[in-house]
Each structure stands twice: as structure tokens, then as C-alpha cells.
């Protein structure tokens, strides 16, 4: 008999809420990198600017940590009932990758926001003042964010790539049901 799909996680599979949060975050993260990559490959153009305006970098970059926080809280709330990591090195690597992705989804945008604050030029979103214009810069914070925001983003992309490749390999090469814990119907074995 197939295990029921549930809202909350079970040891057999992630529930609907985790799956939805995972899918939305993945879409936002991939959007962010796709737009940056398109600008790097093709340069600025009115067409690309129009596409990018559907999800501006700074705004999408703020929504990602909000979803990451929601996921962390949801993961903590489901602790003890989620699918377990596989034993051995592969499971440990997967667990480390998950934690690092969560950390980078918080650190990367925090650096960017700190840079906006440290430049002292002010920041207003939709008429709401986030930072007032101070006219004072904090060079250390600006330099730190300049040095780390881009490189840490690329580290995040590399881990996401490895993570997605591992999920695909489980399905296509090893043909086990690991990906079924996040997508589709979990196997009856509940592994
Ligand atoms: C783009 C294609 C992606 C695929 C195919 C994919 C696939 C999967 C699969 C199969 C699992 C379950 C792993 C297990 O049960 O051990 C999983 C879990 C997870 N994925 Fe992804 N993923 C993708 C993108 C992302 C992205 C962009 C992020 C974050 C930046 C992410 C973060 C996570 C995390 C943190 C978990 C652990 C479960 C949780 O805490 O929600 N994934 N993913
Ligand atoms: C998880 C969220 C975010 C991701 C994944 C991300 C990713 C990136 C990437 C890949 C680059 C290009 C780096 C390069 O050229 O090598 C970049 C640049 C940039 N991002 Fe973000 N970003 C995020 C959030 C934000 C936020 C919230 C802001 C604004 C408050 C922001 C502002 C900038 C700026 C101004 C640049 C150009 C300067 C630089 O490279 O540091 N980003 N971002």
C-alpha cells in the first residue's frame, strides 16, 4: 500500500508544506542566478531589462531569506519526523549541503542589505523607508560585502548544482527512491 501524502513531514517522505516551500525557494534561487547569468552573457538590453523587472534582484533577494527562515522553522517543527539522511559519507555530505544552502540563503542577502545600509545613501521600497539617507559610509562593511556577496553566491550555486545532480543521479543512475521523498509519490518502503 502507498503511504498517504500528508501536509506535515513523515519519516517516509516530505509533506506538502515542505515540498511547496522547497519548490518556491528553488524557483526564486534559480531565477536570481538565471537573470545574473543572462546579463553576464548578453549584456544589458531593453528586452532583458523587461524580463528582469518581473523579479528585481534586490526584491527577490529579500524574499529568498524570508522563505529560508520559514523553511528552517518548519524543519525544526518537523524534527524527528522527517526522512532520515542516508547513513555514511553520502548522507553526511547531503546534510552538510542542506545546512550550507540554508546558511548562504541568509548570509548572501544580509551582506547585500548591510552594504546598502553602509553606503548611507538610503533605501526606500514601495514608499516605505528602510534606511534613511545618512551621507556617512562605513567602508569596512562596504568592502566586506563587495568582497563576499558575489563569490558566496557562486558557492551557493555550485552547491545547488551538486545537490540537484545528486538527486538526479539517485533517480537515473542508482534508481532508488530518494528523490521520491521530495517529488512525486513516496515508495511504500518508506526508505
Ligand atoms: C533545482 C533542482 C533541485 C532538485 C532536483 C532538488 C532535489 C531535492 C531532493 C530530492 C531532496 C530530498 C533529499 C533527501 O530526502 O535526502 C531535496 C532536499 C532539500 N533541498 Fe533540494 N532540490 C533542488 C533545488 C534546491 C535549491 C535551489 C535549494 C536551496 C537553495 C534546495 C535545498 C534543499 C534542502 C535544504 C533540502 C533538505 C530538506 C529541507 O530542509 O527542506 N534544493 N532537494
Ligand atoms: C539569496 C539572495 C541573493 C543572491 C543569490 C544573489 C546573487 C548575486 C549574484 C550571483 C551576483 C553577481 C556576482 C558577480 O558578478 O560575480 C550578485 C550581485 C549583486 N547583488 Fe545579489 N544576490 C542576492 C541578494 C541580493 C540583495 C538582497 C541585494 C540588494 C539589497 C543584492 C544586490 C546585489 C548587487 C548590488 C550586486 C552587484 C555587486 C556585487 O557583485 O556585489 N543582492 N548577486
PDB file of C-alpha atoms and ligand atoms in Angstrom:
ATOM      1  CA  UNK A   1       0.000   0.000   0.000  1.00  0.00           C
ATOM      2  CA  UNK A   2       1.330   3.506  -0.825  1.00  0.00           C
ATOM      3  CA  UNK A   3       1.900   5.828   2.141  1.00  0.00           C
ATOM      4  CA  UNK A   4      -0.572   8.723   2.275  1.00  0.00           C
ATOM      5  CA  UNK A   5       0.632  12.155   1.221  1.00  0.00           C
ATOM      6  CA  UNK A   6       0.437  14.387   4.261  1.00  0.00           C
ATOM      7  CA  UNK A   7       0.724  18.095   4.970  1.00  0.00           C
ATOM      8  CA  UNK A   8       3.467  17.567   7.534  1.00  0.00           C
ATOM      9  CA  UNK A   9       6.614  15.511   7.004  1.00  0.00           C
ATOM     10  CA  UNK A  10       6.766  11.812   7.803  1.00  0.00           C
ATOM     11  CA  UNK A  11       9.828   9.527   8.001  1.00  0.00           C
ATOM     12  CA  UNK A  12       8.769   8.134   4.590  1.00  0.00           C
ATOM     13  CA  UNK A  13       8.555  11.445   2.707  1.00  0.00           C
ATOM     14  CA  UNK A  14       8.485  15.227   2.961  1.00  0.00           C
ATOM     15  CA  UNK A  15       4.952  16.558   3.315  1.00  0.00           C
ATOM     16  CA  UNK A  16       3.118  19.059   1.130  1.00  0.00           C
ATOM     17  CA  UNK A  17       4.285  22.140   3.058  1.00  0.00           C
ATOM     18  CA  UNK A  18       7.996  21.215   2.804  1.00  0.00           C
ATOM     19  CA  UNK A  19       7.579  20.366  -0.880  1.00  0.00           C
ATOM     20  CA  UNK A  20       5.879  23.693  -1.627  1.00  0.00           C
ATOM     21  CA  UNK A  21       8.497  25.691   0.302  1.00  0.00           C
ATOM     22  CA  UNK A  22      11.302  23.758  -1.442  1.00  0.00           C
ATOM     23  CA  UNK A  23       9.795  24.377  -4.901  1.00  0.00           C
ATOM     24  CA  UNK A  24       9.195  28.108  -4.346  1.00  0.00           C
ATOM     25  CA  UNK A  25      12.689  28.673  -2.915  1.00  0.00           C
ATOM     26  CA  UNK A  26      14.297  26.671  -5.722  1.00  0.00           C
ATOM     27  CA  UNK A  27      12.388  28.724  -8.334  1.00  0.00           C
ATOM     28  CA  UNK A  28      13.420  32.027  -6.706  1.00  0.00           C
ATOM     29  CA  UNK A  29      17.084  30.996  -6.355  1.00  0.00           C
ATOM     30  CA  UNK A  30      17.215  29.750  -9.956  1.00  0.00           C
ATOM     31  CA  UNK A  31      15.526  32.964 -11.170  1.00  0.00           C
ATOM     32  CA  UNK A  32      18.138  35.040  -9.360  1.00  0.00           C
ATOM     33  CA  UNK A  33      21.050  33.199 -10.969  1.00  0.00           C
ATOM     34  CA  UNK A  34      19.431  32.949 -14.416  1.00  0.00           C
ATOM     35  CA  UNK A  35      18.950  36.713 -14.636  1.00  0.00           C
ATOM     36  CA  UNK A  36      22.508  37.435 -13.426  1.00  0.00           C
ATOM     37  CA  UNK A  37      23.846  34.871 -15.940  1.00  0.00           C
ATOM     38  CA  UNK A  38      21.793  36.336 -18.812  1.00  0.00           C
ATOM     39  CA  UNK A  39      23.159  39.834 -18.056  1.00  0.00           C
ATOM     40  CA  UNK A  40      26.699  38.444 -17.973  1.00  0.00           C
ATOM     41  CA  UNK A  41      26.276  36.552 -21.262  1.00  0.00           C
ATOM     42  CA  UNK A  42      24.226  39.013 -23.347  1.00  0.00           C
ATOM     43  CA  UNK A  43      24.797  42.347 -21.572  1.00  0.00           C
ATOM     44  CA  UNK A  44      22.085  44.861 -20.818  1.00  0.00           C
ATOM     45  CA  UNK A  45      19.237  45.253 -23.336  1.00  0.00           C
ATOM     46  CA  UNK A  46      15.688  46.637 -23.148  1.00  0.00           C
ATOM     47  CA  UNK A  47      14.283  43.084 -23.583  1.00  0.00           C
ATOM     48  CA  UNK A  48      16.349  41.621 -20.737  1.00  0.00           C
ATOM     49  CA  UNK A  49      15.587  44.623 -18.517  1.00  0.00           C
ATOM     50  CA  UNK A  50      11.865  43.974 -19.131  1.00  0.00           C
ATOM     51  CA  UNK A  51      12.202  40.298 -18.180  1.00  0.00           C
ATOM     52  CA  UNK A  52      14.316  41.132 -15.107  1.00  0.00           C
ATOM     53  CA  UNK A  53      11.763  43.703 -13.960  1.00  0.00           C
ATOM     54  CA  UNK A  54       9.326  40.827 -13.210  1.00  0.00           C
ATOM     55  CA  UNK A  55      11.519  39.922 -10.242  1.00  0.00           C
ATOM     56  CA  UNK A  56      14.079  42.625  -9.462  1.00  0.00           C
ATOM     57  CA  UNK A  57      17.327  41.279  -7.945  1.00  0.00           C
ATOM     58  CA  UNK A  58      17.088  43.204  -4.676  1.00  0.00           C
ATOM     59  CA  UNK A  59      13.439  42.293  -4.035  1.00  0.00           C
ATOM     60  CA  UNK A  60      13.707  38.601  -4.944  1.00  0.00           C
ATOM     61  CA  UNK A  61      16.911  38.633  -2.890  1.00  0.00           C
ATOM     62  CA  UNK A  62      14.870  39.707   0.139  1.00  0.00           C
ATOM     63  CA  UNK A  63      12.101  37.147  -0.384  1.00  0.00           C
ATOM     64  CA  UNK A  64      14.617  34.257  -0.506  1.00  0.00           C
ATOM     65  CA  UNK A  65      15.837  34.668   3.111  1.00  0.00           C
ATOM     66  CA  UNK A  66      12.209  35.028   4.249  1.00  0.00           C
ATOM     67  CA  UNK A  67      11.430  31.622   2.692  1.00  0.00           C
ATOM     68  CA  UNK A  68      14.702  30.188   4.022  1.00  0.00           C
ATOM     69  CA  UNK A  69      13.720  31.274   7.548  1.00  0.00           C
ATOM     70  CA  UNK A  70      10.243  29.772   7.111  1.00  0.00           C
ATOM     71  CA  UNK A  71      11.853  26.518   5.946  1.00  0.00           C
ATOM     72  CA  UNK A  72      14.260  26.416   8.872  1.00  0.00           C
ATOM     73  CA  UNK A  73      11.395  26.951  11.338  1.00  0.00           C
ATOM     74  CA  UNK A  74       9.281  24.334   9.549  1.00  0.00           C
ATOM     75  CA  UNK A  75      12.224  21.886   9.565  1.00  0.00           C
ATOM     76  CA  UNK A  76      12.674  22.430  13.310  1.00  0.00           C
ATOM     77  CA  UNK A  77       8.926  21.962  13.841  1.00  0.00           C
ATOM     78  CA  UNK A  78       9.133  18.643  11.960  1.00  0.00           C
ATOM     79  CA  UNK A  79      12.320  17.463  13.626  1.00  0.00           C
ATOM     80  CA  UNK A  80      12.209  13.768  14.400  1.00  0.00           C
ATOM     81  CA  UNK A  81       9.537  13.043  11.797  1.00  0.00           C
ATOM     82  CA  UNK A  82      11.427  13.948   8.568  1.00  0.00           C
ATOM     83  CA  UNK A  83      13.030  11.421   6.215  1.00  0.00           C
ATOM     84  CA  UNK A  84      16.421  10.467   7.678  1.00  0.00           C
ATOM     85  CA  UNK A  85      19.685  11.139   5.859  1.00  0.00           C
ATOM     86  CA  UNK A  86      21.274   8.015   4.412  1.00  0.00           C
ATOM     87  CA  UNK A  87      23.962   6.521   6.663  1.00  0.00           C
ATOM     88  CA  UNK A  88      27.629   7.044   5.779  1.00  0.00           C
ATOM     89  CA  UNK A  89      29.593   9.719   3.939  1.00  0.00           C
ATOM     90  CA  UNK A  90      26.923  10.417   1.283  1.00  0.00           C
ATOM     91  CA  UNK A  91      24.277  11.175   3.911  1.00  0.00           C
ATOM     92  CA  UNK A  92      26.683  13.346   5.902  1.00  0.00           C
ATOM     93  CA  UNK A  93      27.581  15.290   2.732  1.00  0.00           C
ATOM     94  CA  UNK A  94      23.901  15.757   1.876  1.00  0.00           C
ATOM     95  CA  UNK A  95      23.180  17.038   5.397  1.00  0.00           C
ATOM     96  CA  UNK A  96      26.120  19.450   5.240  1.00  0.00           C
ATOM     97  CA  UNK A  97      24.961  20.690   1.809  1.00  0.00           C
ATOM     98  CA  UNK A  98      21.413  21.316   3.107  1.00  0.00           C
ATOM     99  CA  UNK A  99      22.703  23.293   6.111  1.00  0.00           C
ATOM    100  CA  UNK A 100      25.177  25.292   3.990  1.00  0.00           C
ATOM    101  CA  UNK A 101      22.442  26.192   1.484  1.00  0.00           C
ATOM    102  CA  UNK A 102      20.231  27.437   4.327  1.00  0.00           C
ATOM    103  CA  UNK A 103      23.132  29.459   5.787  1.00  0.00           C
ATOM    104  CA  UNK A 104      24.063  31.015   2.419  1.00  0.00           C
ATOM    105  CA  UNK A 105      20.425  31.904   1.651  1.00  0.00           C
ATOM    106  CA  UNK A 106      20.615  34.049   4.811  1.00  0.00           C
ATOM    107  CA  UNK A 107      24.228  35.321   4.647  1.00  0.00           C
ATOM    108  CA  UNK A 108      24.329  36.344   0.949  1.00  0.00           C
ATOM    109  CA  UNK A 109      21.346  38.754   1.115  1.00  0.00           C
ATOM    110  CA  UNK A 110      22.329  40.009   4.587  1.00  0.00           C
ATOM    111  CA  UNK A 111      25.672  41.132   3.154  1.00  0.00           C
ATOM    112  CA  UNK A 112      23.904  42.966   0.329  1.00  0.00           C
ATOM    113  CA  UNK A 113      21.475  44.698   2.694  1.00  0.00           C
ATOM    114  CA  UNK A 114      24.347  45.637   5.033  1.00  0.00           C
ATOM    115  CA  UNK A 115      26.119  47.181   2.050  1.00  0.00           C
ATOM    116  CA  UNK A 116      23.085  49.332   1.190  1.00  0.00           C
ATOM    117  CA  UNK A 117      22.953  50.497   4.825  1.00  0.00           C
ATOM    118  CA  UNK A 118      26.723  51.091   4.980  1.00  0.00           C
ATOM    119  CA  UNK A 119      26.712  53.276   1.870  1.00  0.00           C
ATOM    120  CA  UNK A 120      24.482  55.751   3.706  1.00  0.00           C
ATOM    121  CA  UNK A 121      22.541  56.575   0.537  1.00  0.00           C
ATOM    122  CA  UNK A 122      19.207  55.430   1.999  1.00  0.00           C
ATOM    123  CA  UNK A 123      16.787  52.722   0.768  1.00  0.00           C
ATOM    124  CA  UNK A 124      13.068  53.017   0.131  1.00  0.00           C
ATOM    125  CA  UNK A 125      10.880  50.133  -1.042  1.00  0.00           C
ATOM    126  CA  UNK A 126       7.381  50.919  -2.310  1.00  0.00           C
ATOM    127  CA  UNK A 127       7.386  54.247  -0.473  1.00  0.00           C
ATOM    128  CA  UNK A 128       8.496  52.672   2.825  1.00  0.00           C
ATOM    129  CA  UNK A 129      11.824  53.955   4.072  1.00  0.00           C
ATOM    130  CA  UNK A 130      14.039  51.019   5.079  1.00  0.00           C
ATOM    131  CA  UNK A 131      17.231  53.045   5.648  1.00  0.00           C
ATOM    132  CA  UNK A 132      17.386  56.841   5.946  1.00  0.00           C
ATOM    133  CA  UNK A 133      19.962  58.808   3.956  1.00  0.00           C
ATOM    134  CA  UNK A 134      22.831  59.421   6.373  1.00  0.00           C
ATOM    135  CA  UNK A 135      25.515  60.625   3.978  1.00  0.00           C
ATOM    136  CA  UNK A 136      28.033  58.599   6.009  1.00  0.00           C
ATOM    137  CA  UNK A 137      29.639  55.450   4.653  1.00  0.00           C
ATOM    138  CA  UNK A 138      31.013  52.548   6.672  1.00  0.00           C
ATOM    139  CA  UNK A 139      33.887  51.490   4.365  1.00  0.00           C
ATOM    140  CA  UNK A 140      34.662  48.221   6.191  1.00  0.00           C
ATOM    141  CA  UNK A 141      31.113  46.896   5.703  1.00  0.00           C
ATOM    142  CA  UNK A 142      31.001  48.032   2.052  1.00  0.00           C
ATOM    143  CA  UNK A 143      34.361  46.349   1.367  1.00  0.00           C
ATOM    144  CA  UNK A 144      33.272  43.132   3.112  1.00  0.00           C
ATOM    145  CA  UNK A 145      30.042  42.929   1.111  1.00  0.00           C
ATOM    146  CA  UNK A 146      31.835  43.831  -2.143  1.00  0.00           C
ATOM    147  CA  UNK A 147      34.305  41.030  -1.489  1.00  0.00           C
ATOM    148  CA  UNK A 148      31.829  38.356  -0.410  1.00  0.00           C
ATOM    149  CA  UNK A 149      28.330  38.861  -1.881  1.00  0.00           C
ATOM    150  CA  UNK A 150      29.211  37.682  -5.404  1.00  0.00           C
ATOM    151  CA  UNK A 151      31.671  34.862  -4.524  1.00  0.00           C
ATOM    152  CA  UNK A 152      29.421  33.391  -1.812  1.00  0.00           C
ATOM    153  CA  UNK A 153      26.508  33.481  -4.292  1.00  0.00           C
ATOM    154  CA  UNK A 154      28.547  31.397  -6.714  1.00  0.00           C
ATOM    155  CA  UNK A 155      29.383  28.963  -3.909  1.00  0.00           C
ATOM    156  CA  UNK A 156      25.625  28.652  -3.281  1.00  0.00           C
ATOM    157  CA  UNK A 157      25.029  27.993  -6.991  1.00  0.00           C
ATOM    158  CA  UNK A 158      27.750  25.316  -7.025  1.00  0.00           C
ATOM    159  CA  UNK A 159      26.193  23.526  -4.032  1.00  0.00           C
ATOM    160  CA  UNK A 160      22.702  23.773  -5.575  1.00  0.00           C
ATOM    161  CA  UNK A 161      24.128  22.266  -8.778  1.00  0.00           C
ATOM    162  CA  UNK A 162      25.734  19.380  -6.876  1.00  0.00           C
ATOM    163  CA  UNK A 163      22.552  18.876  -4.852  1.00  0.00           C
ATOM    164  CA  UNK A 164      20.292  18.757  -7.926  1.00  0.00           C
ATOM    165  CA  UNK A 165      22.791  16.497  -9.739  1.00  0.00           C
ATOM    166  CA  UNK A 166      22.825  14.095  -6.768  1.00  0.00           C
ATOM    167  CA  UNK A 167      19.004  13.992  -6.760  1.00  0.00           C
ATOM    168  CA  UNK A 168      19.013  13.232 -10.496  1.00  0.00           C
ATOM    169  CA  UNK A 169      21.698  10.558 -10.098  1.00  0.00           C
ATOM    170  CA  UNK A 170      19.621   8.832  -7.412  1.00  0.00           C
ATOM    171  CA  UNK A 171      16.718   8.646  -9.885  1.00  0.00           C
ATOM    172  CA  UNK A 172      18.537   7.932 -13.149  1.00  0.00           C
ATOM    173  CA  UNK A 173      21.708   6.072 -12.149  1.00  0.00           C
ATOM    174  CA  UNK A 174      21.097   4.332  -8.828  1.00  0.00           C
ATOM    175  CA  UNK A 175      17.338   4.141  -9.459  1.00  0.00           C
ATOM    176  CA  UNK A 176      16.432   4.313  -5.771  1.00  0.00           C
ATOM    177  CA  UNK A 177      13.537   6.299  -4.348  1.00  0.00           C
ATOM    178  CA  UNK A 178      15.453   9.135  -2.667  1.00  0.00           C
ATOM    179  CA  UNK A 179      14.013  11.870  -4.924  1.00  0.00           C
ATOM    180  CA  UNK A 180      10.547  10.431  -4.312  1.00  0.00           C
ATOM    181  CA  UNK A 181      10.816  11.750  -0.768  1.00  0.00           C
ATOM    182  CA  UNK A 182      10.644  15.328  -2.190  1.00  0.00           C
ATOM    183  CA  UNK A 183       8.878  14.823  -5.565  1.00  0.00           C
ATOM    184  CA  UNK A 184       6.084  12.517  -6.622  1.00  0.00           C
ATOM    185  CA  UNK A 185       4.715   9.709  -4.502  1.00  0.00           C
ATOM    186  CA  UNK A 186       6.956   8.151  -1.879  1.00  0.00           C
ATOM    187  CA  UNK A 187       7.716   4.455  -2.253  1.00  0.00           C
ATOM    188  CA  UNK A 188       5.916   2.057   0.031  1.00  0.00           C
ATOM    189  CA  UNK A 189       9.248   1.009   1.524  1.00  0.00           C
ATOM    190  CA  UNK A 190       9.437   4.407   3.228  1.00  0.00           C
ATOM    191  CA  UNK A 191      13.210   4.428   2.971  1.00  0.00           C
TER     192      UNK A 191
HETATM  193  C1  LIG B   1      16.806  22.665  -8.794  1.00  0.00           C
HETATM  194  C2  LIG B   1      16.605  21.436  -8.577  1.00  0.00           C
HETATM  195  C3  LIG B   1      16.527  20.772  -7.214  1.00  0.00           C
HETATM  196  C4  LIG B   1      16.300  19.441  -7.065  1.00  0.00           C
HETATM  197  C5  LIG B   1      16.127  18.414  -8.174  1.00  0.00           C
HETATM  198  C6  LIG B   1      16.260  19.170  -5.645  1.00  0.00           C
HETATM  199  C7  LIG B   1      16.020  17.931  -5.070  1.00  0.00           C
HETATM  200  C8  LIG B   1      15.897  17.650  -3.724  1.00  0.00           C
HETATM  201  C9  LIG B   1      15.563  16.364  -3.149  1.00  0.00           C
HETATM  202  C10 LIG B   1      15.289  15.093  -3.960  1.00  0.00           C
HETATM  203  C11 LIG B   1      15.576  16.490  -1.815  1.00  0.00           C
HETATM  204  C12 LIG B   1      15.311  15.368  -0.777  1.00  0.00           C
HETATM  205  C13 LIG B   1      16.650  14.849  -0.324  1.00  0.00           C
HETATM  206  C14 LIG B   1      16.559  13.777   0.746  1.00  0.00           C
HETATM  207  O1  LIG B   1      15.478  13.295   1.035  1.00  0.00           O
HETATM  208  O2  LIG B   1      17.627  13.440   1.323  1.00  0.00           O
HETATM  209  C15 LIG B   1      15.907  17.860  -1.510  1.00  0.00           C
HETATM  210  C16 LIG B   1      16.003  18.393  -0.245  1.00  0.00           C
HETATM  211  C17 LIG B   1      16.452  19.657   0.029  1.00  0.00           C
HETATM  212  N1  LIG B   1      16.750  20.654  -0.901  1.00  0.00           N
HETATM  213 FE1  LIG B   1      16.612  20.489  -2.898  1.00  0.00          FE
HETATM  214  N2  LIG B   1      16.489  20.328  -4.950  1.00  0.00           N
HETATM  215  C18 LIG B   1      16.653  21.346  -5.875  1.00  0.00           C
HETATM  216  C19 LIG B   1      16.903  22.675  -5.585  1.00  0.00           C
HETATM  217  C20 LIG B   1      17.174  23.170  -4.321  1.00  0.00           C
HETATM  218  C21 LIG B   1      17.554  24.536  -4.023  1.00  0.00           C
HETATM  219  C22 LIG B   1      17.684  25.657  -5.079  1.00  0.00           C
HETATM  220  C23 LIG B   1      17.727  24.607  -2.676  1.00  0.00           C
HETATM  221  C24 LIG B   1      18.148  25.785  -1.852  1.00  0.00           C
HETATM  222  C25 LIG B   1      18.927  26.752  -2.248  1.00  0.00           C
HETATM  223  C26 LIG B   1      17.456  23.296  -2.107  1.00  0.00           C
HETATM  224  C27 LIG B   1      17.551  22.966  -0.768  1.00  0.00           C
HETATM  225  C28 LIG B   1      17.190  21.755  -0.210  1.00  0.00           C
HETATM  226  C29 LIG B   1      17.196  21.466   1.222  1.00  0.00           C
HETATM  227  C30 LIG B   1      17.631  22.435   2.332  1.00  0.00           C
HETATM  228  C31 LIG B   1      16.717  20.152   1.369  1.00  0.00           C
HETATM  229  C32 LIG B   1      16.504  19.358   2.686  1.00  0.00           C
HETATM  230  C33 LIG B   1      15.031  19.322   3.004  1.00  0.00           C
HETATM  231  C34 LIG B   1      14.552  20.618   3.584  1.00  0.00           C
HETATM  232  O3  LIG B   1      15.134  21.083   4.574  1.00  0.00           O
HETATM  233  O4  LIG B   1      13.548  21.164   3.049  1.00  0.00           O
HETATM  234  N3  LIG B   1      17.124  22.445  -3.144  1.00  0.00           N
HETATM  235  N4  LIG B   1      16.094  18.556  -2.708  1.00  0.00           N
HETATM  236  C1  LIG B   2      19.838  34.971  -1.911  1.00  0.00           C
HETATM  237  C2  LIG B   2      19.773  36.180  -2.460  1.00  0.00           C
HETATM  238  C3  LIG B   2      20.766  36.692  -3.482  1.00  0.00           C
HETATM  239  C4  LIG B   2      21.516  36.005  -4.407  1.00  0.00           C
HETATM  240  C5  LIG B   2      21.544  34.504  -4.672  1.00  0.00           C
HETATM  241  C6  LIG B   2      22.316  36.988  -5.126  1.00  0.00           C
HETATM  242  C7  LIG B   2      23.199  36.680  -6.159  1.00  0.00           C
HETATM  243  C8  LIG B   2      24.020  37.579  -6.795  1.00  0.00           C
HETATM  244  C9  LIG B   2      24.966  37.247  -7.822  1.00  0.00           C
HETATM  245  C10 LIG B   2      25.214  35.858  -8.412  1.00  0.00           C
HETATM  246  C11 LIG B   2      25.588  38.399  -8.193  1.00  0.00           C
HETATM  247  C12 LIG B   2      26.647  38.566  -9.300  1.00  0.00           C
HETATM  248  C13 LIG B   2      28.023  38.452  -8.688  1.00  0.00           C
HETATM  249  C14 LIG B   2      29.113  38.588  -9.726  1.00  0.00           C
HETATM  250  O1  LIG B   2      29.018  39.476 -10.607  1.00  0.00           O
HETATM  251  O2  LIG B   2      30.069  37.784  -9.692  1.00  0.00           O
HETATM  252  C15 LIG B   2      25.030  39.476  -7.391  1.00  0.00           C
HETATM  253  C16 LIG B   2      25.399  40.800  -7.469  1.00  0.00           C
HETATM  254  C17 LIG B   2      24.780  41.815  -6.795  1.00  0.00           C
HETATM  255  N1  LIG B   2      23.716  41.699  -5.897  1.00  0.00           N
HETATM  256 FE1  LIG B   2      22.899  39.984  -5.257  1.00  0.00          FE
HETATM  257  N2  LIG B   2      22.032  38.235  -4.632  1.00  0.00           N
HETATM  258  C18 LIG B   2      21.082  38.108  -3.646  1.00  0.00           C
HETATM  259  C19 LIG B   2      20.522  39.133  -2.910  1.00  0.00           C
HETATM  260  C20 LIG B   2      20.744  40.486  -3.099  1.00  0.00           C
HETATM  261  C21 LIG B   2      20.085  41.562  -2.404  1.00  0.00           C
HETATM  262  C22 LIG B   2      19.006  41.395  -1.312  1.00  0.00           C
HETATM  263  C23 LIG B   2      20.592  42.730  -2.898  1.00  0.00           C
HETATM  264  C24 LIG B   2      20.256  44.168  -2.549  1.00  0.00           C
HETATM  265  C25 LIG B   2      19.858  44.541  -1.356  1.00  0.00           C
HETATM  266  C26 LIG B   2      21.603  42.394  -3.885  1.00  0.00           C
HETATM  267  C27 LIG B   2      22.372  43.297  -4.583  1.00  0.00           C
HETATM  268  C28 LIG B   2      23.382  42.973  -5.464  1.00  0.00           C
HETATM  269  C29 LIG B   2      24.268  43.953  -6.087  1.00  0.00           C
HETATM  270  C30 LIG B   2      24.230  45.468  -5.869  1.00  0.00           C
HETATM  271  C31 LIG B   2      25.146  43.223  -6.922  1.00  0.00           C
HETATM  272  C32 LIG B   2      26.293  43.785  -7.793  1.00  0.00           C
HETATM  273  C33 LIG B   2      27.536  43.974  -6.927  1.00  0.00           C
HETATM  274  C34 LIG B   2      28.146  42.667  -6.425  1.00  0.00           C
HETATM  275  O3  LIG B   2      28.503  41.793  -7.250  1.00  0.00           O
HETATM  276  O4  LIG B   2      28.265  42.504  -5.188  1.00  0.00           O
HETATM  277  N3  LIG B   2      21.660  41.013  -3.981  1.00  0.00           N
HETATM  278  N4  LIG B   2      24.083  38.942  -6.549  1.00  0.00           N
END
